[in-house]
């Protein structure tokens, strides 16, 4: 079926079902040439569409990857420190709350502390990858 014909078919199904977002999504799935593939693609987009910037988002992805090993799942909470530091740097330019007009003091952040946060994040990420790798191994 051509792209234009597929678009019209989807629009027809969408119109018949009602026009709210849930029904539009259902219409796209029903009219897709491979409904399962379309659903999988949508799921992948939902998991990867935004950058992982919170412990909760990483936990959601770990669940989607079926990581059940308690050690990496429990350690994901330890990522909170790197997410806090990242947000302070990106959203606040790492500046403290000013105590007076013109006060632009930065938060103290040592190279050693930053290195520790990065190593911790990389270690947790590697263990998540290893968990998935074990599931995929024959």
GROMACS .gro file of N, CA and C in nm, residues 20-95:
model
  228
   20UNK      N    1  -0.970   1.133   1.992
   20UNK     CA    2  -0.875   1.158   2.102
   20UNK      C    3  -0.746   1.082   2.076
   21UNK      N    4  -0.641   1.116   2.150
   21UNK     CA    5  -0.507   1.063   2.125
   21UNK      C    6  -0.500   0.911   2.137
   22UNK      N    7  -0.569   0.854   2.231
   22UNK     CA    8  -0.566   0.709   2.247
   22UNK      C    9  -0.621   0.636   2.128
   23UNK      N   10  -0.730   0.686   2.076
   23UNK     CA   11  -0.789   0.623   1.959
   23UNK      C   12  -0.705   0.645   1.834
   24UNK      N   13  -0.639   0.760   1.824
   24UNK     CA   14  -0.550   0.785   1.709
   24UNK      C   15  -0.435   0.685   1.711
   25UNK      N   16  -0.383   0.660   1.828
   25UNK     CA   17  -0.275   0.562   1.842
   25UNK      C   18  -0.325   0.423   1.804
   26UNK      N   19  -0.441   0.387   1.852
   26UNK     CA   20  -0.499   0.257   1.818
   26UNK      C   21  -0.520   0.245   1.667
   27UNK      N   22  -0.566   0.352   1.605
   27UNK     CA   23  -0.588   0.350   1.460
   27UNK      C   24  -0.457   0.327   1.386
   28UNK      N   25  -0.351   0.392   1.430
   28UNK     CA   26  -0.220   0.372   1.363
   28UNK      C   27  -0.175   0.228   1.378
   29UNK      N   28  -0.197   0.169   1.494
   29UNK     CA   29  -0.156   0.030   1.514
   29UNK      C   30  -0.237  -0.066   1.429
   30UNK      N   31  -0.369  -0.046   1.426
   30UNK     CA   32  -0.456  -0.136   1.351
   30UNK      C   33  -0.426  -0.131   1.202
   31UNK      N   34  -0.394  -0.012   1.150
   31UNK     CA   35  -0.373   0.004   1.007
   31UNK      C   36  -0.228  -0.013   0.964
   32UNK      N   37  -0.138  -0.032   1.058
   32UNK     CA   38   0.003  -0.054   1.024
   32UNK      C   39   0.017  -0.189   0.955
   33UNK      N   40   0.110  -0.198   0.861
   33UNK     CA   41   0.130  -0.326   0.792
   33UNK      C   42   0.181  -0.432   0.888
   34UNK      N   43   0.249  -0.390   0.994
   34UNK     CA   44   0.298  -0.482   1.097
   34UNK      C   45   0.265  -0.418   1.232
   35UNK      N   46   0.150  -0.451   1.286
   35UNK     CA   47   0.105  -0.390   1.412
   35UNK      C   48   0.202  -0.413   1.526
   36UNK      N   49   0.254  -0.533   1.536
   36UNK     CA   50   0.350  -0.561   1.643
   36UNK      C   51   0.475  -0.477   1.626
   37UNK      N   52   0.525  -0.467   1.505
   37UNK     CA   53   0.643  -0.385   1.478
   37UNK      C   54   0.618  -0.239   1.511
   38UNK      N   55   0.498  -0.189   1.476
   38UNK     CA   56   0.463  -0.050   1.505
   38UNK      C   57   0.457  -0.026   1.655
   39UNK      N   58   0.401  -0.121   1.727
   39UNK     CA   59   0.394  -0.108   1.871
   39UNK      C   60   0.533  -0.112   1.934
   40UNK      N   61   0.617  -0.200   1.885
   40UNK     CA   62   0.755  -0.208   1.935
   40UNK      C   63   0.828  -0.077   1.908
   41UNK      N   64   0.814  -0.023   1.788
   41UNK     CA   65   0.878   0.105   1.754
   41UNK      C   66   0.830   0.216   1.847
   42UNK      N   67   0.700   0.219   1.874
   42UNK     CA   68   0.646   0.320   1.964
   42UNK      C   69   0.702   0.305   2.104
   43UNK      N   70   0.715   0.183   2.147
   43UNK     CA   71   0.770   0.155   2.281
   43UNK      C   72   0.915   0.199   2.289
   44UNK      N   73   0.992   0.170   2.186
   44UNK     CA   74   1.132   0.211   2.182
   44UNK      C   75   1.141   0.363   2.187
   45UNK      N   76   1.056   0.430   2.110
   45UNK     CA   77   1.056   0.578   2.112
   45UNK      C   78   1.021   0.630   2.251
   46UNK      N   79   0.927   0.566   2.317
   46UNK     CA   80   0.887   0.608   2.451
   46UNK      C   81   1.003   0.592   2.550
   47UNK      N   82   1.081   0.488   2.532
   47UNK     CA   83   1.193   0.463   2.623
   47UNK      C   84   1.315   0.549   2.591
   48UNK      N   85   1.331   0.587   2.466
   48UNK     CA   86   1.454   0.658   2.425
   48UNK      C   87   1.429   0.800   2.377
   49UNK      N   88   1.303   0.842   2.373
   49UNK     CA   89   1.269   0.974   2.318
   49UNK      C   90   1.325   1.090   2.398
   50UNK      N   91   1.333   1.075   2.529
   50UNK     CA   92   1.392   1.181   2.609
   50UNK      C   93   1.518   1.126   2.673
   51UNK      N   94   1.608   1.216   2.704
   51UNK     CA   95   1.731   1.168   2.767
   51UNK      C   96   1.699   1.123   2.909
   52UNK      N   97   1.772   1.028   2.956
   52UNK     CA   98   1.749   0.974   3.090
   52UNK      C   99   1.811   1.069   3.192
   53UNK      N  100   1.726   1.148   3.256
   53UNK     CA  101   1.776   1.251   3.346
   53UNK      C  102   1.723   1.237   3.488
   54UNK      N  103   1.677   1.118   3.522
   54UNK     CA  104   1.632   1.095   3.659
   54UNK      C  105   1.644   0.947   3.693
   55UNK      N  106   1.650   0.922   3.822
   55UNK     CA  107   1.654   0.785   3.870
   55UNK      C  108   1.530   0.710   3.822
   56UNK      N  109   1.415   0.776   3.826
   56UNK     CA  110   1.290   0.713   3.786
   56UNK      C  111   1.293   0.671   3.638
   57UNK      N  112   1.347   0.756   3.553
   57UNK     CA  113   1.356   0.721   3.410
   57UNK      C  114   1.449   0.602   3.388
   58UNK      N  115   1.561   0.599   3.459
   58UNK     CA  116   1.654   0.486   3.445
   58UNK      C  117   1.587   0.358   3.498
   59UNK      N  118   1.512   0.369   3.608
   59UNK     CA  119   1.441   0.252   3.660
   59UNK      C  120   1.339   0.201   3.558
   60UNK      N  121   1.270   0.293   3.490
   60UNK     CA  122   1.172   0.254   3.389
   60UNK      C  123   1.239   0.177   3.276
   61UNK      N  124   1.352   0.227   3.229
   61UNK     CA  125   1.424   0.160   3.121
   61UNK      C  126   1.477   0.025   3.169
   62UNK      N  127   1.528   0.020   3.290
   62UNK     CA  128   1.577  -0.108   3.343
   62UNK      C  129   1.463  -0.210   3.348
   63UNK      N  130   1.345  -0.165   3.385
   63UNK     CA  131   1.229  -0.254   3.385
   63UNK      C  132   1.193  -0.299   3.245
   64UNK      N  133   1.199  -0.206   3.150
   64UNK     CA  134   1.168  -0.239   3.011
   64UNK      C  135   1.269  -0.339   2.955
   65UNK      N  136   1.391  -0.332   3.003
   65UNK     CA  137   1.495  -0.425   2.959
   65UNK      C  138   1.489  -0.558   3.035
   66UNK      N  139   1.393  -0.569   3.124
   66UNK     CA  140   1.373  -0.690   3.205
   66UNK      C  141   1.493  -0.720   3.294
   67UNK      N  142   1.558  -0.616   3.344
   67UNK     CA  143   1.669  -0.635   3.437
   67UNK      C  144   1.608  -0.663   3.574
   68UNK      N  145   1.623  -0.785   3.619
   68UNK     CA  146   1.567  -0.825   3.747
   68UNK      C  147   1.674  -0.845   3.853
   69UNK      N  148   1.800  -0.844   3.812
   69UNK     CA  149   1.911  -0.857   3.907
   69UNK      C  150   1.900  -0.743   4.008
   70UNK      N  151   1.890  -0.776   4.135
   70UNK     CA  152   1.864  -0.676   4.238
   70UNK      C  153   1.978  -0.577   4.257
   71UNK      N  154   2.102  -0.619   4.236
   71UNK     CA  155   2.216  -0.529   4.261
   71UNK      C  156   2.212  -0.404   4.171
   72UNK      N  157   2.208  -0.419   4.037
   72UNK     CA  158   2.204  -0.296   3.957
   72UNK      C  159   2.075  -0.217   3.977
   73UNK      N  160   1.963  -0.285   3.998
   73UNK     CA  161   1.836  -0.214   4.019
   73UNK      C  162   1.842  -0.131   4.147
   74UNK      N  163   1.900  -0.189   4.252
   74UNK     CA  164   1.912  -0.118   4.379
   74UNK      C  165   2.010   0.000   4.368
   75UNK      N  166   2.117  -0.022   4.294
   75UNK     CA  167   2.220   0.082   4.281
   75UNK      C  168   2.178   0.199   4.193
   76UNK      N  169   2.075   0.183   4.114
   76UNK     CA  170   2.029   0.293   4.028
   76UNK      C  171   1.996   0.416   4.113
   77UNK      N  172   1.949   0.394   4.234
   77UNK     CA  173   1.916   0.505   4.325
   77UNK      C  174   2.040   0.590   4.352
   78UNK      N  175   2.157   0.529   4.348
   78UNK     CA  176   2.282   0.602   4.372
   78UNK      C  177   2.312   0.704   4.261
   79UNK      N  178   2.241   0.694   4.149
   79UNK     CA  179   2.261   0.790   4.040
   79UNK      C  180   2.202   0.927   4.071
   80UNK      N  181   2.123   0.936   4.176
   80UNK     CA  182   2.059   1.063   4.211
   80UNK      C  183   2.163   1.176   4.223
   81UNK      N  184   2.278   1.145   4.280
   81UNK     CA  185   2.384   1.246   4.296
   81UNK      C  186   2.431   1.305   4.165
   82UNK      N  187   2.451   1.221   4.065
   82UNK     CA  188   2.497   1.272   3.936
   82UNK      C  189   2.387   1.351   3.866
   83UNK      N  190   2.261   1.310   3.884
   83UNK     CA  191   2.151   1.385   3.823
   83UNK      C  192   2.135   1.522   3.890
   84UNK      N  193   2.153   1.528   4.021
   84UNK     CA  194   2.146   1.657   4.091
   84UNK      C  195   2.258   1.748   4.042
   85UNK      N  196   2.380   1.696   4.036
   85UNK     CA  197   2.494   1.776   3.989
   85UNK      C  198   2.471   1.823   3.846
   86UNK      N  199   2.424   1.735   3.761
   86UNK     CA  200   2.398   1.770   3.621
   86UNK      C  201   2.297   1.883   3.611
   87UNK      N  202   2.188   1.874   3.687
   87UNK     CA  203   2.086   1.978   3.683
   87UNK      C  204   2.137   2.110   3.738
   88UNK      N  205   2.217   2.105   3.843
   88UNK     CA  206   2.275   2.229   3.897
   88UNK      C  207   2.365   2.297   3.794
   89UNK      N  208   2.441   2.218   3.723
   89UNK     CA  209   2.532   2.273   3.623
   89UNK      C  210   2.455   2.326   3.502
   90UNK      N  211   2.365   2.246   3.448
   90UNK     CA  212   2.297   2.281   3.324
   90UNK      C  213   2.192   2.390   3.345
   91UNK      N  214   2.111   2.377   3.448
   91UNK     CA  215   1.998   2.469   3.464
   91UNK      C  216   2.030   2.592   3.548
   92UNK      N  217   2.131   2.581   3.634
   92UNK     CA  218   2.162   2.694   3.722
   92UNK      C  219   2.303   2.747   3.701
   93UNK      N  220   2.369   2.698   3.599
   93UNK     CA  221   2.509   2.736   3.570
   93UNK      C  222   2.600   2.710   3.689
   94UNK      N  223   2.557   2.616   3.775
   94UNK     CA  224   2.630   2.577   3.895
   94UNK      C  225   2.647   2.692   3.994
   95UNK      N  226   2.557   2.789   3.986
   95UNK     CA  227   2.562   2.904   4.077
   95UNK      C  228   2.479   2.876   4.201
   0.00000   0.00000   0.00000
